Amino acid sequence: NAGVMQNPRHLVRRRGQEARLRCSPMKGHSHVYWYRQLPEEGLKFMVYLQKENIIDESGMPKERFSAEFPKEGPSILRIQQVVRGDSAAYFCASSPPGLSGNTIYFGEGSWLTVV
Amino acid sequence: AQKITQTQPGMFVQEKEAVTLDCTYDTSDQSYGLFWYKQPSSGEMIFLIYQGSYDEQNATEGRYSLNFQKARKSANLVISASQLGDSAMYFCAMREGPGNQFYFGTGTSLTVIP
């Protein structure tokens, strides 16, 4: 049973380009979370999605950032017109539905560097 | 208000000693879950331990135990017999709400001294 798969693991983009980060949740998991971790900082919540629905995007910057979790395929975090401040590790996590005892399982992260 | 507060940015502990990492949380829900994760220098997030709000016993997983004090809204992680490999960032998290949202603290950096 494969874990949460994120790709690419490392991505370098020039300022102004687009970055697309993909996340395939664990089998049977219908909830996906995206977090951003800046150097030497904790995890900042960005967005919480279920299949075809955005449940909570209160942590997403208002511009340039978007996320989706289509019926088929991975969840995508898209950053348009990247700036140096977008350089960070982006973690995806997934969980099954329900509260009791269900933790979220993280992917290994995608490290975005904007040059 | 912060949902999860970790007041210790950095901690040091002697190898083989026990250490407690503090975590307080804020919720008005009756049903919630509390979690601890470890992030070593390699970057991955590793789940350590879970405590449900209705669990009366403190959770334990090997050398990890969660000191759950519901009235104080605290969920401290205790690591017994520290090992060098325990050096890492530790994050406390809470799952709550109708949407089962997950909230993380800012983390505590633990260094185990030989």
Coordinates of C-alpha atoms in Angstrom, one line a residue:
Chain A
N1 CA 0.0 0.0 0.0
A2 CA 1.9 3.0 -1.3
G3 CA 2.1 6.1 0.9
V4 CA 1.3 9.6 -0.1
M5 CA 3.2 10.4 -3.3
Q6 CA 4.4 13.8 -4.2
N7 CA 6.1 15.0 -7.3
P8 CA 8.3 16.5 -8.2
R9 CA 10.5 16.2 -5.1
H10 CA 12.5 19.2 -6.1
L11 CA 11.5 22.0 -8.5
V12 CA 13.4 25.0 -9.6
R13 CA 11.5 27.9 -11.3
R14 CA 12.5 31.3 -12.5
R15 CA 10.5 34.3 -11.2
G16 CA 7.3 34.6 -13.2
Q17 CA 7.0 31.0 -14.2
E18 CA 4.4 28.6 -13.0
A19 CA 4.9 25.8 -10.5
R20 CA 2.7 22.7 -10.4
L21 CA 3.0 20.3 -7.5
R22 CA 1.2 17.0 -7.6
C23 CA 0.0 14.8 -4.8
S24 CA -1.5 11.3 -5.0
P25 CA -3.1 10.4 -1.6
M26 CA -2.9 7.0 0.0
K27 CA -5.3 4.4 -1.4
G28 CA -8.7 4.8 0.2
H29 CA -8.0 8.3 1.4
S30 CA -10.4 11.0 0.2
H31 CA -9.1 14.0 2.1
V32 CA -6.1 16.0 1.0
Y33 CA -4.3 18.8 2.8
W34 CA -1.6 21.1 1.6
Y35 CA 0.9 22.7 3.9
R36 CA 3.8 25.1 3.3
Q37 CA 6.9 25.1 5.4
L38 CA 9.3 28.0 5.1
P39 CA 12.9 27.5 6.1
E40 CA 13.2 27.2 9.9
E41 CA 9.5 27.6 10.4
G42 CA 6.5 25.3 11.2
L43 CA 3.8 24.0 8.9
K44 CA 1.3 26.6 7.6
F45 CA -2.0 25.2 6.5
M46 CA -2.9 26.2 3.0
V47 CA -5.9 24.2 1.8
Y48 CA -8.1 21.2 2.6
L49 CA -9.8 19.3 -0.2
Q50 CA -12.0 16.4 -0.7
K51 CA -12.7 14.9 -4.1
E52 CA -13.9 17.7 -6.4
N53 CA -14.5 20.0 -3.4
I54 CA -12.5 22.6 -1.6
I55 CA -13.4 22.4 2.0
D56 CA -11.2 25.1 3.5
E57 CA -8.9 27.4 1.6
S58 CA -8.4 29.9 4.4
G59 CA -4.6 29.5 4.3
M60 CA -4.2 30.1 0.6
P61 CA -2.8 33.4 -0.6
K62 CA -5.5 35.3 -2.4
E63 CA -3.6 35.6 -5.6
R64 CA -1.5 33.2 -7.7
F65 CA -2.3 30.1 -5.7
S66 CA -4.9 27.5 -6.5
A67 CA -5.6 23.9 -5.7
E68 CA -7.8 21.2 -7.0
F69 CA -8.5 17.5 -6.3
P70 CA -10.4 16.1 -9.3
K71 CA -12.5 13.0 -9.4
E72 CA -9.7 11.2 -11.2
G73 CA -6.0 11.9 -10.7
P74 CA -3.9 13.6 -8.2
S75 CA -4.4 16.8 -6.3
I76 CA -2.6 19.7 -7.8
L77 CA -1.3 22.8 -6.1
R78 CA -0.6 25.5 -8.7
I79 CA 1.4 28.6 -8.2
Q80 CA 1.4 31.1 -11.0
Q81 CA 4.0 33.8 -11.6
V82 CA 6.2 32.5 -8.8
V83 CA 8.3 34.9 -6.7
R84 CA 11.3 34.3 -4.5
G85 CA 9.1 34.3 -1.4
D86 CA 7.4 31.2 -2.7
S87 CA 10.5 29.2 -2.2
A88 CA 9.5 26.6 0.5
A89 CA 8.8 23.0 1.1
Y90 CA 5.2 22.1 0.2
F91 CA 3.8 19.1 2.0
C92 CA 0.7 17.2 1.0
A93 CA -1.1 14.9 3.5
S94 CA -4.0 12.6 3.2
S95 CA -6.5 10.9 5.5
P96 CA -9.5 8.7 5.3
P97 CA -12.9 10.2 6.3
G98 CA -13.9 10.2 10.0
L99 CA -12.3 11.5 13.1
S100 CA -11.6 8.7 15.4
G101 CA -7.9 7.8 15.5
N102 CA -7.4 8.9 11.9
T103 CA -4.2 10.8 11.5
I104 CA -3.0 12.4 8.3
Y105 CA -0.1 10.8 6.5
F106 CA 2.4 13.1 4.8
G107 CA 4.2 12.8 1.6
E108 CA 7.9 13.5 1.5
G109 CA 7.4 17.1 0.4
S110 CA 8.1 19.1 -2.7
W111 CA 10.9 21.6 -2.4
L112 CA 10.3 24.6 -4.6
T113 CA 13.2 27.0 -5.3
V114 CA 12.6 30.2 -7.2
V115 CA 15.6 31.8 -8.7
Chain B
A1 CA -6.2 32.8 18.7
Q2 CA -3.8 30.0 18.0
K3 CA -5.3 26.6 17.8
I4 CA -2.0 24.9 18.8
T5 CA 0.7 26.5 20.9
Q6 CA 4.2 25.2 21.4
T7 CA 6.1 27.6 23.6
Q8 CA 9.5 25.9 23.4
P9 CA 11.3 26.7 20.1
G10 CA 14.3 24.7 21.2
M11 CA 15.1 22.0 23.8
F12 CA 18.2 20.1 24.8
V13 CA 18.3 16.8 26.6
Q14 CA 21.1 14.5 27.7
E15 CA 21.1 11.1 26.0
K16 CA 19.2 8.4 28.0
E17 CA 17.3 11.1 29.9
A18 CA 13.5 11.8 29.5
V19 CA 12.2 15.1 28.0
T20 CA 8.8 16.7 27.9
L21 CA 7.7 18.8 24.9
D22 CA 4.9 21.2 25.7
C23 CA 1.7 21.6 23.7
T24 CA -1.5 23.5 24.5
Y25 CA -4.6 23.7 22.3
D26 CA -7.7 25.7 21.9
T27 CA -11.0 24.3 20.9
S28 CA -14.6 24.5 21.9
D29 CA -15.4 21.1 20.3
Q30 CA -16.1 18.1 22.5
S31 CA -14.7 15.7 20.0
Y32 CA -11.2 16.2 18.7
G33 CA -7.9 14.4 18.2
L34 CA -4.4 15.3 19.3
F35 CA -1.3 14.2 17.4
W36 CA 2.5 14.5 17.5
Y37 CA 4.8 14.3 14.5
K38 CA 8.5 14.2 14.2
Q39 CA 10.4 15.9 11.4
P40 CA 14.1 14.9 11.2
S41 CA 16.6 16.8 9.2
S42 CA 15.8 14.8 6.1
G43 CA 12.4 16.6 6.0
E44 CA 9.8 13.9 6.1
M45 CA 6.9 14.1 8.6
I46 CA 6.6 11.0 10.8
F47 CA 3.5 10.3 12.8
L48 CA 4.3 9.4 16.5
I49 CA 1.2 9.2 18.7
Y50 CA -2.5 10.0 18.9
Q51 CA -4.8 10.9 21.7
G52 CA -8.6 11.1 21.3
S53 CA -10.5 13.7 23.4
Y54 CA -12.6 10.9 24.9
D55 CA -9.7 8.7 25.8
E56 CA -9.3 8.5 29.5
Q57 CA -5.9 6.9 29.5
N58 CA -2.8 8.6 28.2
A59 CA -1.6 7.3 24.9
T60 CA 1.7 5.5 24.8
E61 CA 3.7 4.2 21.9
G62 CA 7.0 2.7 22.8
R63 CA 9.2 5.5 24.3
Y64 CA 6.6 8.1 23.5
S65 CA 3.7 9.0 25.8
L66 CA 1.2 11.8 25.6
N67 CA 0.4 13.5 28.9
F68 CA -3.2 14.5 28.3
Q69 CA -4.7 17.1 30.7
K70 CA -8.1 17.9 29.3
A71 CA -9.0 20.6 31.8
R72 CA -5.8 22.4 31.1
K73 CA -6.0 21.7 27.3
S74 CA -2.5 20.4 27.2
A75 CA -1.1 17.5 25.3
N76 CA 2.6 17.3 26.2
L77 CA 4.8 14.7 24.6
V78 CA 7.1 12.8 26.8
I79 CA 10.1 11.0 25.3
S80 CA 11.8 8.5 27.7
A81 CA 15.4 7.3 27.4
S82 CA 16.3 9.9 24.7
Q83 CA 18.5 8.7 21.8
L84 CA 20.7 10.6 19.4
G85 CA 18.2 9.8 16.7
D86 CA 15.5 11.7 18.5
S87 CA 17.1 15.0 17.5
A88 CA 14.5 16.5 15.2
M89 CA 11.6 19.0 15.0
Y90 CA 8.5 17.9 16.8
F91 CA 5.1 19.2 15.9
C92 CA 1.9 19.0 17.9
A93 CA -1.4 18.9 15.9
M94 CA -5.1 18.9 16.5
R95 CA -7.9 17.6 14.4
E96 CA -11.3 19.1 15.0
G97 CA -14.4 20.6 13.5
P98 CA -17.1 19.4 11.1
G99 CA -14.6 19.4 8.3
N100 CA -11.9 17.5 10.4
Q101 CA -9.4 20.2 9.9
F102 CA -5.9 19.7 11.0
Y103 CA -4.0 22.4 12.8
F104 CA -0.2 22.4 13.6
G105 CA 1.9 24.2 16.1
T106 CA 5.1 26.0 15.2
G107 CA 7.3 23.1 16.4
T108 CA 10.0 22.4 19.0
S109 CA 13.5 21.6 17.9
L110 CA 14.9 18.9 20.1
T111 CA 18.6 18.2 20.3
V112 CA 19.9 15.1 22.2
I113 CA 23.4 15.6 23.6
P114 CA 25.7 12.6 23.8

